[in-house]
mmCIF file of N, CA and C in Angstrom:
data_model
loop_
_atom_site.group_PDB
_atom_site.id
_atom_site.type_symbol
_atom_site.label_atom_id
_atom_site.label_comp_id
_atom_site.label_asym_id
_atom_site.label_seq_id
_atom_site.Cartn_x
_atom_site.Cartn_y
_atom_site.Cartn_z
ATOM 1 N N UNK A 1 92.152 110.568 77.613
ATOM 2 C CA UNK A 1 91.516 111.588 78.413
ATOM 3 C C UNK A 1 92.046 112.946 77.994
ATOM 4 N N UNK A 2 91.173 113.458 77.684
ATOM 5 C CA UNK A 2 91.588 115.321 77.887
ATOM 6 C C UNK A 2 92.060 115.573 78.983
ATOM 7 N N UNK A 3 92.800 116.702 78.694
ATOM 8 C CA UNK A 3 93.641 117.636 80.129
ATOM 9 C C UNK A 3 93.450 118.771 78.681
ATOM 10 N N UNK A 4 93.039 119.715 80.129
ATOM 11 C CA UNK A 4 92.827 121.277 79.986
ATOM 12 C C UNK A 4 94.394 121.847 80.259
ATOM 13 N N UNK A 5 94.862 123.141 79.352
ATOM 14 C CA UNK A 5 96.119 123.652 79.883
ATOM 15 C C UNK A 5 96.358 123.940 81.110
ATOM 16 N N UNK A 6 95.479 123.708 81.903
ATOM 17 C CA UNK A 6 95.628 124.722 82.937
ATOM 18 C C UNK A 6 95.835 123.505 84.064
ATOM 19 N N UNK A 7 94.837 122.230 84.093
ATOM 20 C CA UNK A 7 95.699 120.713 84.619
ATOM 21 C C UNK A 7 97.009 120.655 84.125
ATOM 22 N N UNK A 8 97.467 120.601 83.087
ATOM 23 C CA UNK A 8 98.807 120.155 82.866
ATOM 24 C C UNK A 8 99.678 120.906 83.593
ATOM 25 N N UNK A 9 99.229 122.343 83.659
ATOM 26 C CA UNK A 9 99.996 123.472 84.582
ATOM 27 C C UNK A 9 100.307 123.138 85.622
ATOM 28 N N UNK A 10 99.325 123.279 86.649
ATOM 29 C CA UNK A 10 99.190 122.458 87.864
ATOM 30 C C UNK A 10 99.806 121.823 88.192
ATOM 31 N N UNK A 11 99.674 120.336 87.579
ATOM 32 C CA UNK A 11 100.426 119.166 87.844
ATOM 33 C C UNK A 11 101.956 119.546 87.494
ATOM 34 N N UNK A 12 102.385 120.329 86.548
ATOM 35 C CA UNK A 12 103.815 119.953 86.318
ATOM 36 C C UNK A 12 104.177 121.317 87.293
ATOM 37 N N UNK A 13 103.580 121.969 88.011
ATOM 38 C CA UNK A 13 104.469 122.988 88.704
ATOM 39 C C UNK A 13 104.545 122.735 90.172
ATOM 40 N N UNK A 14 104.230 121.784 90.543
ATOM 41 C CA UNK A 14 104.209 121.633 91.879
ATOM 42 C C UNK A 14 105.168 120.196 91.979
ATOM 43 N N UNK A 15 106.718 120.815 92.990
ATOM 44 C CA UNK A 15 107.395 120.135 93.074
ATOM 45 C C UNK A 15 107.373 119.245 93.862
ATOM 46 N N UNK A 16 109.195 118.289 93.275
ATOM 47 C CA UNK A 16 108.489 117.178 94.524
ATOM 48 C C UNK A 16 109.634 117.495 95.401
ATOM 49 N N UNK A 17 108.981 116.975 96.688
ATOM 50 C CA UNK A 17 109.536 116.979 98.261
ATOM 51 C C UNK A 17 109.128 118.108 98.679
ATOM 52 N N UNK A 18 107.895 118.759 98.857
ATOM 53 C CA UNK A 18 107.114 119.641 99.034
ATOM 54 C C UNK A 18 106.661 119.549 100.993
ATOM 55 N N UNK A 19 106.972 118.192 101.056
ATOM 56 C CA UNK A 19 106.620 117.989 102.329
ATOM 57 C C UNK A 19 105.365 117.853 102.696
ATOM 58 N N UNK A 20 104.561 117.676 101.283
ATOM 59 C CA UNK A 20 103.098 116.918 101.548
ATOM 60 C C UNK A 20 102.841 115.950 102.313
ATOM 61 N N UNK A 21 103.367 114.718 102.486
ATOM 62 C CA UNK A 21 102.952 113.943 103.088
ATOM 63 C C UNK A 21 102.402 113.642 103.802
ATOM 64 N N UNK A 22 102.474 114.654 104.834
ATOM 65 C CA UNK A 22 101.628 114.505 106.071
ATOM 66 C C UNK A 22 100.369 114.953 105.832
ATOM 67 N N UNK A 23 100.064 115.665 104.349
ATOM 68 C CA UNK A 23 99.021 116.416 103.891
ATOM 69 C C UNK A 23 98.272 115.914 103.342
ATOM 70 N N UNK A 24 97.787 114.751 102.888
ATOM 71 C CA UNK A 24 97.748 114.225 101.206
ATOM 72 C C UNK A 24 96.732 114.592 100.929
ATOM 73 N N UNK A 25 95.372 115.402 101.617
ATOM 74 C CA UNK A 25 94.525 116.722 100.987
ATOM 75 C C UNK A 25 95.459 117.302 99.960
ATOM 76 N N UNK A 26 96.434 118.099 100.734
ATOM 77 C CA UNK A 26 96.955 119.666 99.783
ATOM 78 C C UNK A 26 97.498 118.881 98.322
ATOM 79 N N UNK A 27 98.521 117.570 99.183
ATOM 80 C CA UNK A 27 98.803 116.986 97.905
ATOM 81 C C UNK A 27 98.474 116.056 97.059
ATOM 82 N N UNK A 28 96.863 115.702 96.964
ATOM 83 C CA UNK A 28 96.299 115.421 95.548
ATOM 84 C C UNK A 28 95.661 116.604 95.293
ATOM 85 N N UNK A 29 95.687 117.861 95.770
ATOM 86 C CA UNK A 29 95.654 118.996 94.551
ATOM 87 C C UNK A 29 95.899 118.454 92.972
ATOM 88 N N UNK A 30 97.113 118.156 92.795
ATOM 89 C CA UNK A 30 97.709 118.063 91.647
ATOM 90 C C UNK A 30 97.029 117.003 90.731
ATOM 91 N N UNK A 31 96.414 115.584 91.519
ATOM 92 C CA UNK A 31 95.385 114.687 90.991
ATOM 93 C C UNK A 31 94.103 115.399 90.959
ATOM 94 N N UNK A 32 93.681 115.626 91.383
ATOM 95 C CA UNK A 32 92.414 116.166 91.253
ATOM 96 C C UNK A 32 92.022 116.930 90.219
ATOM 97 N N UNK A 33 93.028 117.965 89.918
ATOM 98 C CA UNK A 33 92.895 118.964 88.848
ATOM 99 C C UNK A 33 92.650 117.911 87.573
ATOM 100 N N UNK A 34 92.866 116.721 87.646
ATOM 101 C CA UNK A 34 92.431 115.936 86.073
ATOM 102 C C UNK A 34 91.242 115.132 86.637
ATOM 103 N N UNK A 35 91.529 114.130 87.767
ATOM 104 C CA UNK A 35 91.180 113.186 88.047
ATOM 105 C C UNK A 35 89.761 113.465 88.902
ATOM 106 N N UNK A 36 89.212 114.543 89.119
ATOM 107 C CA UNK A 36 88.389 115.001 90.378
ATOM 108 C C UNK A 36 88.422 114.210 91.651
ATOM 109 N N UNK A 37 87.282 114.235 92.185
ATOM 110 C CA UNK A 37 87.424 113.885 93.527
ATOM 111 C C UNK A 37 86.462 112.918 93.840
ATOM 112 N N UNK A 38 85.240 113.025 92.837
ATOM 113 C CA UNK A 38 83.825 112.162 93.418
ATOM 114 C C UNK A 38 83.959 111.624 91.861
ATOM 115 N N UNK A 39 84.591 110.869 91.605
ATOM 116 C CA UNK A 39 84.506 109.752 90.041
ATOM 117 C C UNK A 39 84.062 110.184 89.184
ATOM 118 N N UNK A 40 84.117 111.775 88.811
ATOM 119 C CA UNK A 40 83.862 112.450 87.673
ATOM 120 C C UNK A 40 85.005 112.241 86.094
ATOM 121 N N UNK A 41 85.636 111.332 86.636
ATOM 122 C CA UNK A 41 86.877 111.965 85.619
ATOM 123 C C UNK A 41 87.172 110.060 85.225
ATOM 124 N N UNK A 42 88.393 109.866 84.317
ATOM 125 C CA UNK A 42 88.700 109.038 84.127
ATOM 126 C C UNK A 42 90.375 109.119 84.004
ATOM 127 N N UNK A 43 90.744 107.841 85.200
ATOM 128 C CA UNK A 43 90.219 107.010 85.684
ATOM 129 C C UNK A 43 89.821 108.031 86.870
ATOM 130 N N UNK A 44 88.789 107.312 87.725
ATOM 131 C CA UNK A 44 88.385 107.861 88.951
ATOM 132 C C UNK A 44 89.344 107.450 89.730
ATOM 133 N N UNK A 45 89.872 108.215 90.752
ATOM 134 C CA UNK A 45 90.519 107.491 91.691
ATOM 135 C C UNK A 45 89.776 107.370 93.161
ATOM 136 N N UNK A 46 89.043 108.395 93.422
ATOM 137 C CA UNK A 46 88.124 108.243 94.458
ATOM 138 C C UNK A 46 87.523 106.659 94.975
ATOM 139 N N UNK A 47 88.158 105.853 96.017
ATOM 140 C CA UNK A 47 87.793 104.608 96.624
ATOM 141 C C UNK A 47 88.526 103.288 95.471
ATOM 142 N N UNK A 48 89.495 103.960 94.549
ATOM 143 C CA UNK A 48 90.332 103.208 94.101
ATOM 144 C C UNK A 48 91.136 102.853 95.561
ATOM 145 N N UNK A 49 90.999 100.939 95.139
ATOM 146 C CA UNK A 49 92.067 100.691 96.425
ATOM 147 C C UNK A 49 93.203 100.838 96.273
ATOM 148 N N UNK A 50 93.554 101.252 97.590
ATOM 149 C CA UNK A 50 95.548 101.937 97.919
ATOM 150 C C UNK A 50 96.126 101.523 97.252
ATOM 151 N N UNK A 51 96.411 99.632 96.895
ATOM 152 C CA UNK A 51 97.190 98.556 95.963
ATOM 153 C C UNK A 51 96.966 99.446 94.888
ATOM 154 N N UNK A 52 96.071 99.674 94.479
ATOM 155 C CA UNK A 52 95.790 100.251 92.758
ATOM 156 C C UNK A 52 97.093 101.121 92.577
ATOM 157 N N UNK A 53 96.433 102.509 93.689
ATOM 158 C CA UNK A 53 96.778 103.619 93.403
ATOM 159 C C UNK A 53 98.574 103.481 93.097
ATOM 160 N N UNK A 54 98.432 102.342 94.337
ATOM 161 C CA UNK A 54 100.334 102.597 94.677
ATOM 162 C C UNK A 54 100.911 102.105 93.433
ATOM 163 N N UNK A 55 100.541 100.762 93.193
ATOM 164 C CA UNK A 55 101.364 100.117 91.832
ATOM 165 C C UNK A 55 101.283 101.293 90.769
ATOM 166 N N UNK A 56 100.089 101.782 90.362
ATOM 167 C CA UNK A 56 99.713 102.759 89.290
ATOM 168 C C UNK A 56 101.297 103.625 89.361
ATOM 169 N N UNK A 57 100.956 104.657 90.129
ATOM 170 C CA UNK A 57 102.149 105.244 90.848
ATOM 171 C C UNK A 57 103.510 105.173 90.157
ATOM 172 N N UNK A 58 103.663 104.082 91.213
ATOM 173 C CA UNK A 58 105.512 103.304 91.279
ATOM 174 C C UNK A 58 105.320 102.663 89.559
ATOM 175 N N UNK A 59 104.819 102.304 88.798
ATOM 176 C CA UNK A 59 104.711 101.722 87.709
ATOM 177 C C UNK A 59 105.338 102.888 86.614
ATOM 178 N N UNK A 60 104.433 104.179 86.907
ATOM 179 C CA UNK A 60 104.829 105.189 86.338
ATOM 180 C C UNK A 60 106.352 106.012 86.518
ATOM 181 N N UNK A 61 106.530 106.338 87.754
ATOM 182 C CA UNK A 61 107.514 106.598 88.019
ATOM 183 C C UNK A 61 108.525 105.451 87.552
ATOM 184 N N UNK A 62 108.534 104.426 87.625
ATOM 185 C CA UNK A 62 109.632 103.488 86.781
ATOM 186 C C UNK A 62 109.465 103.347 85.176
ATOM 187 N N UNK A 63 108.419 104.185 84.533
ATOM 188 C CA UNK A 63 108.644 104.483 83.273
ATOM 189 C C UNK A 63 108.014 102.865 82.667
ATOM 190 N N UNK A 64 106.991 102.145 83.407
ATOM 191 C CA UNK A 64 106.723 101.418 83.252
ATOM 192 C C UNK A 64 105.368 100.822 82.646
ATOM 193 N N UNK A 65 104.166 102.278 82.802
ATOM 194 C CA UNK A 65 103.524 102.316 82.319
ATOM 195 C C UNK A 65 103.704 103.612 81.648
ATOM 196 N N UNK A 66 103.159 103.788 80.358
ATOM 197 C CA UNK A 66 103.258 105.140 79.878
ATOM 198 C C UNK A 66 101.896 105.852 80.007
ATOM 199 N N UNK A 67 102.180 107.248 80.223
ATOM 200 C CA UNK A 67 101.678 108.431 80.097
ATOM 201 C C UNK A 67 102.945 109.395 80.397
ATOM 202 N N UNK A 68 103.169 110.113 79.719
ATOM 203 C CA UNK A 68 103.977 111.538 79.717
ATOM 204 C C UNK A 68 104.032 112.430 80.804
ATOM 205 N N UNK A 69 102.628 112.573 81.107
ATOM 206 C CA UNK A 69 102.131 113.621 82.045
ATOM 207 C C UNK A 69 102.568 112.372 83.732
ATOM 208 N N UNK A 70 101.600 111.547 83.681
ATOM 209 C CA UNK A 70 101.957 110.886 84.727
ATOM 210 C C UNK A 70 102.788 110.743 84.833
ATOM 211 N N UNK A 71 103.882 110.382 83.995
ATOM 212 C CA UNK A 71 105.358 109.942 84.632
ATOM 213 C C UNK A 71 106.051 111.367 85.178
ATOM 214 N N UNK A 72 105.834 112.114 84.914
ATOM 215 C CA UNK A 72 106.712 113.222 84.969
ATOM 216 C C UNK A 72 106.114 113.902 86.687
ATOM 217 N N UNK A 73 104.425 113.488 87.088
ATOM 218 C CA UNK A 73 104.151 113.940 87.896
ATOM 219 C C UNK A 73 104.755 112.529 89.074
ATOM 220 N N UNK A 74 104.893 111.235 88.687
ATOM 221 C CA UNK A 74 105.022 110.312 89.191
ATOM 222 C C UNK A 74 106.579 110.650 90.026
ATOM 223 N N UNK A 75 107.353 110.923 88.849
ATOM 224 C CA UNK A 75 108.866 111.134 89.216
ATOM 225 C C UNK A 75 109.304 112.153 90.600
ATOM 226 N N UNK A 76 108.242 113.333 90.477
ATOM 227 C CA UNK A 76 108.339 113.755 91.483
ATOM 228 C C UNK A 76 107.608 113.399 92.733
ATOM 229 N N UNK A 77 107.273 112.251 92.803
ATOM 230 C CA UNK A 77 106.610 111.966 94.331
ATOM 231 C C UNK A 77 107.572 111.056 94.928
ATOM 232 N N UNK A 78 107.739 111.149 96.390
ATOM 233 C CA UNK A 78 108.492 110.406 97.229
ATOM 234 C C UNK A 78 107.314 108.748 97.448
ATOM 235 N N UNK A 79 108.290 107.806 98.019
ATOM 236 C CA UNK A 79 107.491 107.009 98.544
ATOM 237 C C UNK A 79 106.155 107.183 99.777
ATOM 238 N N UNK A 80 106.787 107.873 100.490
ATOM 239 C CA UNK A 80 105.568 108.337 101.834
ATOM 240 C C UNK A 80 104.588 109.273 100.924
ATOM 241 N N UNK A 81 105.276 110.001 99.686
ATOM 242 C CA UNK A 81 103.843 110.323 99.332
ATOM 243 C C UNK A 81 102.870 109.673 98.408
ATOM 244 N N UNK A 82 103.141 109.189 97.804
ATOM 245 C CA UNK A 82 102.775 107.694 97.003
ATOM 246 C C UNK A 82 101.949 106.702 98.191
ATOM 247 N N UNK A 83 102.407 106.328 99.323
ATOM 248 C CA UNK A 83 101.337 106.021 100.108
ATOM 249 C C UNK A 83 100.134 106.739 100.868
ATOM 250 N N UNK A 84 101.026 107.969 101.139
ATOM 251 C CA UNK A 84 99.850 109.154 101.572
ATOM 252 C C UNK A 84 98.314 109.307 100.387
ATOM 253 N N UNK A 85 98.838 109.028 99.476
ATOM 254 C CA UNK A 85 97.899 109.537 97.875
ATOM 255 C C UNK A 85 96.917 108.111 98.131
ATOM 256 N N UNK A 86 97.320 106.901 98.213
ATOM 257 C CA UNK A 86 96.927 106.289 97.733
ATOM 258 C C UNK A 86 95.862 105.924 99.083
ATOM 259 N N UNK A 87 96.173 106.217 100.317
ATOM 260 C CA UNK A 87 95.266 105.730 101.386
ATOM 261 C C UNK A 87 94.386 107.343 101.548
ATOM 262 N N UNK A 88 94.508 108.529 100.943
ATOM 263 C CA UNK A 88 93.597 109.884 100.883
ATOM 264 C C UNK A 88 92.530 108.745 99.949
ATOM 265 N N UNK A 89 92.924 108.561 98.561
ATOM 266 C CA UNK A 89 91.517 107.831 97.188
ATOM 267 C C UNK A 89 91.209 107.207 97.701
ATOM 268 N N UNK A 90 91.528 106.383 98.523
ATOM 269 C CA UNK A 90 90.767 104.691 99.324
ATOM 270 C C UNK A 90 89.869 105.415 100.140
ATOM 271 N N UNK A 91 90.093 106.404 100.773
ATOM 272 C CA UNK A 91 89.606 106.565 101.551
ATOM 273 C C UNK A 91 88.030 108.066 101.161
ATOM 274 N N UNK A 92 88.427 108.568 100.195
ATOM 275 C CA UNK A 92 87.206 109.293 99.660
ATOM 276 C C UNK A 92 86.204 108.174 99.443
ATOM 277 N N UNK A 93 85.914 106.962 99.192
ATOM 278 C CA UNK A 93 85.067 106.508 99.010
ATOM 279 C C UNK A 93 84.500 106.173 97.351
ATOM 280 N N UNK A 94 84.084 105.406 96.654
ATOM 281 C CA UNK A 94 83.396 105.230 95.728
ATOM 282 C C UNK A 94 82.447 106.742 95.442
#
């Protein structure tokens, strides 16, 4: 997948423990900027189920699946926000 400079920006400047959680609008900002919102992008995450999102996630952050970008955005998410993220995509819908 392409990323524009200006996604990579995004994503790597927004720290973690931001206190999103309770937000997980404000904080898939940072997904969205690659991933959109209505399954424009690849992968879509929009009505990806939570299981997906979360393993995806925690997979990355343990350096377990690679991508560069993801891991680095992975590393900075807490667990509550890693579930917050993943029940916001379930819940946009297909």
């Amino acid at each position: 997948m392409r990323r524009g400079k200006w996604g990579v920006a995004v994503c790597l400047l927004i720290p973690a423990g931001m206190g999103f959680a309770g937000d997980a609008a404000s904080l898939a900002q940072q997904c969205v900027t690659c991933h959109g919102t209505e399954g424009e992008a690849i992968p879509p995450l929009a009505g990806m189920p939570e299981a997906d999102v979360t393993a995806a996630l925690l997979a990355y952050r343990a350096g377990e699946r690679a991508d560069a970008l993801m891991q680095v955005v992975a590393k900075r998410l807490s667990d509550d926000e890693i579930a917050a993220l993943a029940a916001y995509f379930e819940g946009l819908g297909p």
